[in-house]
Short mmCIF file of C-alpha atoms and ligand atoms in Angstrom, two decimals:
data_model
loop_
_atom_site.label_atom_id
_atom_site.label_comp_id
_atom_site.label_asym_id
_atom_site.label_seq_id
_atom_site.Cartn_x
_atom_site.Cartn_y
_atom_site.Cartn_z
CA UNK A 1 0.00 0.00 0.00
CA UNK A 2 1.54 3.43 -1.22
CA UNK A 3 1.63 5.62 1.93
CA UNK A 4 0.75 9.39 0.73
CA UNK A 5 2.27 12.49 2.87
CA UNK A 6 -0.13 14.50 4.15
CA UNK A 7 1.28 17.77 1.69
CA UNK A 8 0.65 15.30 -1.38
CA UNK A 9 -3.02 14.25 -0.17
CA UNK A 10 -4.05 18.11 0.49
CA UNK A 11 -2.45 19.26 -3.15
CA UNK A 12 -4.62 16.31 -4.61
CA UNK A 13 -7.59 17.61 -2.82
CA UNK A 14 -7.50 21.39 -3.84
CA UNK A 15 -6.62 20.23 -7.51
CA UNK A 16 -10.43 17.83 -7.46
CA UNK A 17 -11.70 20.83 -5.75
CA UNK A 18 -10.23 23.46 -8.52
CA UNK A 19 -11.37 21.08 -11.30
CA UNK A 20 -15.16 20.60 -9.68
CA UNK A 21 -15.31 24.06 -8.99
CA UNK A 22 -14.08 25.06 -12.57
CA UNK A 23 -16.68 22.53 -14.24
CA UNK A 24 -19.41 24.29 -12.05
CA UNK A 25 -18.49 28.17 -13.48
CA UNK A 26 -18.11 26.15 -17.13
CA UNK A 27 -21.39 24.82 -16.72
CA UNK A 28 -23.34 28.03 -15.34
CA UNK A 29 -21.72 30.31 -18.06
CA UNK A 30 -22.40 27.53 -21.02
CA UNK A 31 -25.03 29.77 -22.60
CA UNK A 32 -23.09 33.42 -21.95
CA UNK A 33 -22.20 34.46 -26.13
CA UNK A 34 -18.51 35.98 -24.25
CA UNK A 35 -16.37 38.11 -27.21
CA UNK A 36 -13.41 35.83 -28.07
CA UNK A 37 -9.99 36.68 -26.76
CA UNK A 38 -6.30 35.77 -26.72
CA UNK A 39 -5.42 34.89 -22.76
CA UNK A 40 -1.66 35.20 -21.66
CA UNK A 41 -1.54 33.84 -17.98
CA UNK A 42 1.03 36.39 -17.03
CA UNK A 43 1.44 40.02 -18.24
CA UNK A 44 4.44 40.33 -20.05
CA UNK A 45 3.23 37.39 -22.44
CA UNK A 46 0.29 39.77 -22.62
CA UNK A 47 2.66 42.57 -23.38
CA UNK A 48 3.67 40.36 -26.49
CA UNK A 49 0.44 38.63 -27.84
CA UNK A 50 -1.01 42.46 -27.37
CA UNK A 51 2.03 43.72 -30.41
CA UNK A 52 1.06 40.43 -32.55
CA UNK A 53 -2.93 40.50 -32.16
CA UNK A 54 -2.69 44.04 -32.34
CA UNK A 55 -6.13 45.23 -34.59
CA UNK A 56 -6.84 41.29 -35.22
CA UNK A 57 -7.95 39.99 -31.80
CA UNK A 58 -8.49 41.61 -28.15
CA UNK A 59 -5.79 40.17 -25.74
CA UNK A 60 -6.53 39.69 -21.68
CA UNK A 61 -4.52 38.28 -18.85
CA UNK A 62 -5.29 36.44 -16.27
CA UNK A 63 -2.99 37.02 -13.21
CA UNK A 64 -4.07 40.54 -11.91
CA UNK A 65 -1.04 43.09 -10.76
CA UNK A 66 0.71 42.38 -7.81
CA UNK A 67 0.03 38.57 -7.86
CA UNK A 68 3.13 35.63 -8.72
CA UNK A 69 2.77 32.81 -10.87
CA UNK A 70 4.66 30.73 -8.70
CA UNK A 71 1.84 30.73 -5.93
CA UNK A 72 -1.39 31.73 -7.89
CA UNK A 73 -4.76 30.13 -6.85
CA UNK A 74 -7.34 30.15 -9.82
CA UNK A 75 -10.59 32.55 -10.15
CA UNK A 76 -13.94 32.05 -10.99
CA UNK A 77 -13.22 34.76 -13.07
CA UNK A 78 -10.23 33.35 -14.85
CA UNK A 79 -12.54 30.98 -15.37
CA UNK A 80 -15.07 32.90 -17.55
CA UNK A 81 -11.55 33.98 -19.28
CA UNK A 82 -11.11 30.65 -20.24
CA UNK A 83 -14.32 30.01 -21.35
CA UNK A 84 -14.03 32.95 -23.90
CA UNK A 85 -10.60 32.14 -24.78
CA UNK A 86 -10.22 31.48 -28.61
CA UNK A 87 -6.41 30.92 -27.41
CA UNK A 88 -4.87 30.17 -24.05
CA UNK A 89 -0.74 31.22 -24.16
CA UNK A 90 1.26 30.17 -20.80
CA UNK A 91 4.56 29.35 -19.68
CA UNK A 92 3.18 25.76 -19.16
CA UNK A 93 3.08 23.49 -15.87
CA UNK A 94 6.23 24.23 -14.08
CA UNK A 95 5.96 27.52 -14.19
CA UNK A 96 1.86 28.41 -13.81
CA UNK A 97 1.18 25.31 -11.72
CA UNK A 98 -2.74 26.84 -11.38
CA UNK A 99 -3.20 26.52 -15.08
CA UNK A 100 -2.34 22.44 -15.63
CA UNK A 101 -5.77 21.06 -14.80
CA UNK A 102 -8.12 23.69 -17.09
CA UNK A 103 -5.33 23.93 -19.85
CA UNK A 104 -5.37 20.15 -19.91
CA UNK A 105 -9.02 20.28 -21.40
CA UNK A 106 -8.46 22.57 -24.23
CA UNK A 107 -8.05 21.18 -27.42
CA UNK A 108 -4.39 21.66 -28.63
CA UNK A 109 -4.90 24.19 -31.08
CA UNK A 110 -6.40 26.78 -28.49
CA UNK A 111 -3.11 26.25 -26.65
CA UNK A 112 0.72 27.65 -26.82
CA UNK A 113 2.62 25.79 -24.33
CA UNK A 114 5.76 27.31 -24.22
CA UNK A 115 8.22 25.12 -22.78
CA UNK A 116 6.45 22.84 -25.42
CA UNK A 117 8.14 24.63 -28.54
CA UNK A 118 10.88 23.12 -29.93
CA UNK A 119 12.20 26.51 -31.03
CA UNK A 120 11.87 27.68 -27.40
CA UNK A 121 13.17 24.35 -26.03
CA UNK A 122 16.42 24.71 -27.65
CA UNK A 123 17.37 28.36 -26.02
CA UNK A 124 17.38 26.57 -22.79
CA UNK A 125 20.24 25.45 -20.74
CA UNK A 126 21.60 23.06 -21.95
CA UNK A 127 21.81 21.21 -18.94
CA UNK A 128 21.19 17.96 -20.23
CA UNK A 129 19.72 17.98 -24.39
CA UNK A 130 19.24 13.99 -24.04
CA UNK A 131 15.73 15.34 -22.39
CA UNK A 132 14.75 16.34 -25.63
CA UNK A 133 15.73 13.24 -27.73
CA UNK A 134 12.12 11.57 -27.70
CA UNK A 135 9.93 14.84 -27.18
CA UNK A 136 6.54 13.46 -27.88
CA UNK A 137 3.66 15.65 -28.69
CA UNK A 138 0.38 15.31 -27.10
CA UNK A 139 -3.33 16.18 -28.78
CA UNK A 140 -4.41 17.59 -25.50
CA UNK A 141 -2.67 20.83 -24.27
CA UNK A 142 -1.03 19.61 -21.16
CA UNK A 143 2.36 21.56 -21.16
CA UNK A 144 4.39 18.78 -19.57
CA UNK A 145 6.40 17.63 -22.17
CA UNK A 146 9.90 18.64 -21.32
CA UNK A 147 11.50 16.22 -18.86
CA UNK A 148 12.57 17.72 -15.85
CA UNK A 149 11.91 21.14 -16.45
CA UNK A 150 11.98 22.19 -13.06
CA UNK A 151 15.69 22.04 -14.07
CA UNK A 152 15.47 24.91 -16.34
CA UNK A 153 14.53 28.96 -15.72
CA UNK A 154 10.92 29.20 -16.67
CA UNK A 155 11.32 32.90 -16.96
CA UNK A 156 11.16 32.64 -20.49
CA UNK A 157 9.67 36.39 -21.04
CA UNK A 158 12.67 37.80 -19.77
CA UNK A 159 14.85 36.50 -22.93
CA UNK A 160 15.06 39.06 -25.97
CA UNK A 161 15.70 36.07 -28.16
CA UNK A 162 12.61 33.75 -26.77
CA UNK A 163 10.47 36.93 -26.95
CA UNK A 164 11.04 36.76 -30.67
CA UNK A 165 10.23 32.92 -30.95
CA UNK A 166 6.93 33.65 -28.86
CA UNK A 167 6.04 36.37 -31.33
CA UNK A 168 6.25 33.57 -34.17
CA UNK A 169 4.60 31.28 -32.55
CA UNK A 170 1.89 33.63 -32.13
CA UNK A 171 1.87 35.02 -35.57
CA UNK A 172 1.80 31.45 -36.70
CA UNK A 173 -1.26 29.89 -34.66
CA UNK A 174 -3.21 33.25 -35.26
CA UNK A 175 -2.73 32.77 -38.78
CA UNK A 176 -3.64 29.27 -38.54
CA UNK A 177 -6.88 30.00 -36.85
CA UNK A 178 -7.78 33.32 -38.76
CA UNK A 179 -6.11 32.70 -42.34
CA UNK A 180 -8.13 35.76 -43.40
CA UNK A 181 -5.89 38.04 -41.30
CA UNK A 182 -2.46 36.90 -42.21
CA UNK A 183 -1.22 39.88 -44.15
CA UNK A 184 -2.02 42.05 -40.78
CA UNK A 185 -0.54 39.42 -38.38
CA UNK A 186 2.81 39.14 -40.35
CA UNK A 187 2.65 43.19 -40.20
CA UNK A 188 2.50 43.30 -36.64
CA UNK A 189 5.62 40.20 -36.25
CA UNK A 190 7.51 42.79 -38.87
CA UNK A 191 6.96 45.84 -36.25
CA UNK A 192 7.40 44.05 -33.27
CA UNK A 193 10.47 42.66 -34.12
CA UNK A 194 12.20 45.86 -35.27
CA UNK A 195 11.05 47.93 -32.39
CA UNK A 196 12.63 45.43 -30.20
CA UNK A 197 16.06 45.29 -32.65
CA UNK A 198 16.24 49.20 -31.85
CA UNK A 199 14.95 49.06 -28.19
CA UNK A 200 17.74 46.30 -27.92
CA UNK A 201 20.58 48.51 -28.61
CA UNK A 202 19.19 51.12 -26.43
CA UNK A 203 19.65 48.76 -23.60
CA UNK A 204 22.56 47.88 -24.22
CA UNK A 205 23.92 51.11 -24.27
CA UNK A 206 22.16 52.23 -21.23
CA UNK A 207 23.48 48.82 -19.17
CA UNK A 208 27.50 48.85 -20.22
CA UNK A 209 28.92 50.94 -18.00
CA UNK A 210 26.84 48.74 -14.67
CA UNK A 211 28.45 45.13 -16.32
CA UNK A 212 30.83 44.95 -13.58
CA UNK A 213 28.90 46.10 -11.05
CA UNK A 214 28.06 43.60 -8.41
CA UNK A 215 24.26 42.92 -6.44
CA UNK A 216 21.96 39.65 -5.65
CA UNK A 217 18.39 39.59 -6.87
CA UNK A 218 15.33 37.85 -4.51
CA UNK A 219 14.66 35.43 -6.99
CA UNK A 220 16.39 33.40 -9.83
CA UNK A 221 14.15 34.97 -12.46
CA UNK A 222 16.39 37.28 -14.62
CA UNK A 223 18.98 35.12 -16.00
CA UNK A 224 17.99 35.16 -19.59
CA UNK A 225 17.89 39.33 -19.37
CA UNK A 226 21.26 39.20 -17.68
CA UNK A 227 23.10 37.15 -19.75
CA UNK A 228 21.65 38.77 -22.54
CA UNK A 229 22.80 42.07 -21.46
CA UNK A 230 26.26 41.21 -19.57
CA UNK A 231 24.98 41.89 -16.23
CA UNK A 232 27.11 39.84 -13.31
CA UNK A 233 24.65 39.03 -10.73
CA UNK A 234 26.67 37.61 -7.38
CA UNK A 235 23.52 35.32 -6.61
CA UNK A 236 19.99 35.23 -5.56
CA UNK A 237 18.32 34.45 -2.66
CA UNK A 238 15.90 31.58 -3.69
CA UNK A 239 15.01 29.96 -7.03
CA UNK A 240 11.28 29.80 -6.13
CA UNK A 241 10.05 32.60 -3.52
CA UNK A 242 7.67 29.85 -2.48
CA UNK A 243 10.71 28.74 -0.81
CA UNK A 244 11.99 31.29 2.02
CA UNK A 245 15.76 30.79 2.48
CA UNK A 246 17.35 29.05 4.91
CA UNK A 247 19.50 30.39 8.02
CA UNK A 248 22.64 28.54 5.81
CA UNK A 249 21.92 30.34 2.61
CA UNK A 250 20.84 33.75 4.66
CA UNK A 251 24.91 33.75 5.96
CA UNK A 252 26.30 32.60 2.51
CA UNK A 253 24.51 35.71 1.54
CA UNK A 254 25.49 38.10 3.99
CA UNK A 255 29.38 37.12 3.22
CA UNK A 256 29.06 37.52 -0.20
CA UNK A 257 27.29 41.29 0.34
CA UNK A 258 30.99 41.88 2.00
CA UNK A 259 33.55 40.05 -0.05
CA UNK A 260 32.31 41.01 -3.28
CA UNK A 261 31.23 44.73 -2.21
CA UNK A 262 27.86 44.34 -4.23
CA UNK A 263 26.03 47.76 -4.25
CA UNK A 264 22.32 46.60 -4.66
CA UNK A 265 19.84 43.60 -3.51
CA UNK A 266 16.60 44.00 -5.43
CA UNK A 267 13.38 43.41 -3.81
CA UNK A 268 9.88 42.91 -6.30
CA UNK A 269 6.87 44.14 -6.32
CA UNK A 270 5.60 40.62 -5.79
CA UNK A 271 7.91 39.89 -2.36
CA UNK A 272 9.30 42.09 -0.22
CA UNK A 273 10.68 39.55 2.72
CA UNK A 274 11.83 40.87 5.56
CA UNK A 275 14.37 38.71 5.24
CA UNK A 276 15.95 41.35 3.04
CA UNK A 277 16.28 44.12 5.51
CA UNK A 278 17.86 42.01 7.86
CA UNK A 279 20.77 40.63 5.14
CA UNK A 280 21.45 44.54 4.32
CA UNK A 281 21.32 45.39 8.25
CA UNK A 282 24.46 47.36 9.47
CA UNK A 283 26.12 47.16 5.78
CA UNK A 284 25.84 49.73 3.02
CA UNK A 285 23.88 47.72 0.39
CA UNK A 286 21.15 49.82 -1.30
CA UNK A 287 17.75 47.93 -1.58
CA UNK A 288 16.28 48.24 -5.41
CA UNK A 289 13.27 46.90 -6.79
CA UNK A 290 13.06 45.05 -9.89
CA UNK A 291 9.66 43.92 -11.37
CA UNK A 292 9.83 40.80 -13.46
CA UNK A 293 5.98 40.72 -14.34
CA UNK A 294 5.76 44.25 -15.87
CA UNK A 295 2.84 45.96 -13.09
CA UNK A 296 1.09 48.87 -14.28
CA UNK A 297 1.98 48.87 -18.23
CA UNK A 298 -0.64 49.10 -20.61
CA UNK A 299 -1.17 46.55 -22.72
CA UNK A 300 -0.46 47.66 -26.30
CA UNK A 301 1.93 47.12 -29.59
CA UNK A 302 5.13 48.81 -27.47
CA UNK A 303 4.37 47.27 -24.03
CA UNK A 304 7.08 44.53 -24.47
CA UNK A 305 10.01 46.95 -25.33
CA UNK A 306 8.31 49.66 -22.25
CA UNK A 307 8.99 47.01 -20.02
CA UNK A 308 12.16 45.60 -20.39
CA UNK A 309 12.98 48.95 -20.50
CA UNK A 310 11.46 49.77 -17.42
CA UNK A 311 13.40 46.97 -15.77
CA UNK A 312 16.43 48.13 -17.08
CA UNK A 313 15.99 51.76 -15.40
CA UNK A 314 15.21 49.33 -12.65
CA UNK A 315 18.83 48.09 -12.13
CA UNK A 316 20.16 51.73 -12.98
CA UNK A 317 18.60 53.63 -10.34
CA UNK A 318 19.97 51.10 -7.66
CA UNK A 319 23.41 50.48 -9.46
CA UNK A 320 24.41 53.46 -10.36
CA UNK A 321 24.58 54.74 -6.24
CA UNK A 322 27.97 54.50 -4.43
CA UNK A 323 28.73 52.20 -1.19
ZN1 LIG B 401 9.78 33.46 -10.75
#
């Protein structure tokens, strides 16, 4: 007899609730005729479906402001989204663990999995590529293709070069599903892509002369933008900020903040542990804030390059003080 933890059994229970609860809110709005939509779960995939769909189809997301994808709980009205939703585009299940029972019973074409594209798939780490080998493709849209994927940074948005790849794959399954509006939808891939080329070089203009300088972020989420740009982060404080960290890591931290006289720790919007003001306590490390999920910009054609360059001015204003 398998012998479940008690964690295990209550996860299990609130995913049967989720699922009964969902089929409920399906059931009651059934007959509601609800304007179709593109759904991102998370803003900035909003921020890039919005350039794409731009004049073709409305775009919504799903996670209000303020809220994390790493500990969201499901709506009734995200479910209503859903039900509307001519196309669903998330992450997929390691990253927006609320979204793997209701994506599950879309048909596949309604779906973009992301860490399901094989030209996504191969900008990841390569930490092992064997995962890949016998990728098999599922008709349902259930996002859990890639092996192990908890291995990899899920913070896909954050990568210039995956931005591009999700454009395409939007611009493709739009065109798939509206043929009619193809000519528009490769007009808007055109635009978005050459707004980011120039927004790009902006960036990287604005972030040389901070390359060497030295800070820890809360969260493991902004590899992809730092490698892109040349940034030297000296560490973060958790990979998932479900996971507070522990007295062991807390020290390691607090040495490093010495040794390697880093100027900033950024905060987020999202989490602002205490745990933070303590590390910095009785040194001369500025607290910054960066914002990973893009809070308070509009969605529109520019929103993607507004906010990675509102991040950027996000590690300036911390970086560029003295200690
Ligand atoms: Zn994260």
């Amino acid at each position: 007899m398998p012998v479940f933890k008690p964690i295990i059994c209550s996860r299990f229970f609130l995913r049967i609730c989720c699922i009964v609860s969902l089929g409920i809110v399906f059931s009651f709005t059934a007959n509601i005729d609800a304007q179709a939509a593109l759904v991102a779960s998370i803003r900035p995939l909003g921020f890039i479906a919005a350039a794409i769909a731009d004049g073709v189809i409305p775009v919504e997301v799903m996670l209000p402001d303020g809220a994390s994808p790493h500990d969201y709980a499901l709506r009734p009205t995200n479910a209503l989204q859903l039900k509307k939703a001519d196309l669903l585009l998330w992450v997929g299940a390691k990253m927006e663990t609320f979204l793997t029972g209701p994506a599950s019973s879309l048909p596949a074409e309604r779906c973009i999995t992301l860490a399901d594209l094989p030209s996504v798939t191969t900008l990841l780490p390569k930490i092992g590529e064997e995962l890949y080998d016998s990728h098999v493709y599922d008709k349902k849209c259930r996002g859990g293709h890639i092996h192990h994927h908890g291995d990899y940074n899920m913070h896909l948005w954050l990568s210039p070069i995956i931005a591009r790849r999700i454009a395409e794959a939007i611009n493709h399954r739009l065109a798939e599903l509206m043929p009619e509006k193809k000519t528009k939808l490769d007009n808007n891939l055109y635009l978005f892509k050459k707004h980011l080329t120039i927004n790009d070089k902006n960036i990287a203009k604005i972030l040389a002369p901070f390359r060497a300088k030295r800070y820890v972020v809360f969260h493991d989420a902004y590899g992809y933008f730092e490698k892109y740009y040349g940034l030297t982060p000296s560490g973060y404080f958790t990979a998932n900020p479900e996971i507070q960290p522990g007295a062991q890591a807390l020290h390691k931290i607090r040495t490093q903040l010495v040794e390697q006289k880093v100027t900033c720790i950024f905060a987020e919007p999202q989490f602002r542990p205490a745990v933070i003001n303590a590390v910095v306590r009785g040194t001369s490390v500025h607290i910054g804030t960066l914002d990973p999920m893009g809070i308070g910009i509009a969605l529109n054609k520019e929103s993607y390059a507004r906010f990675l360059s509102q991040l950027t001015n996000q590690y300036v204003s911390c970086l560029e003080k003295n200690i």
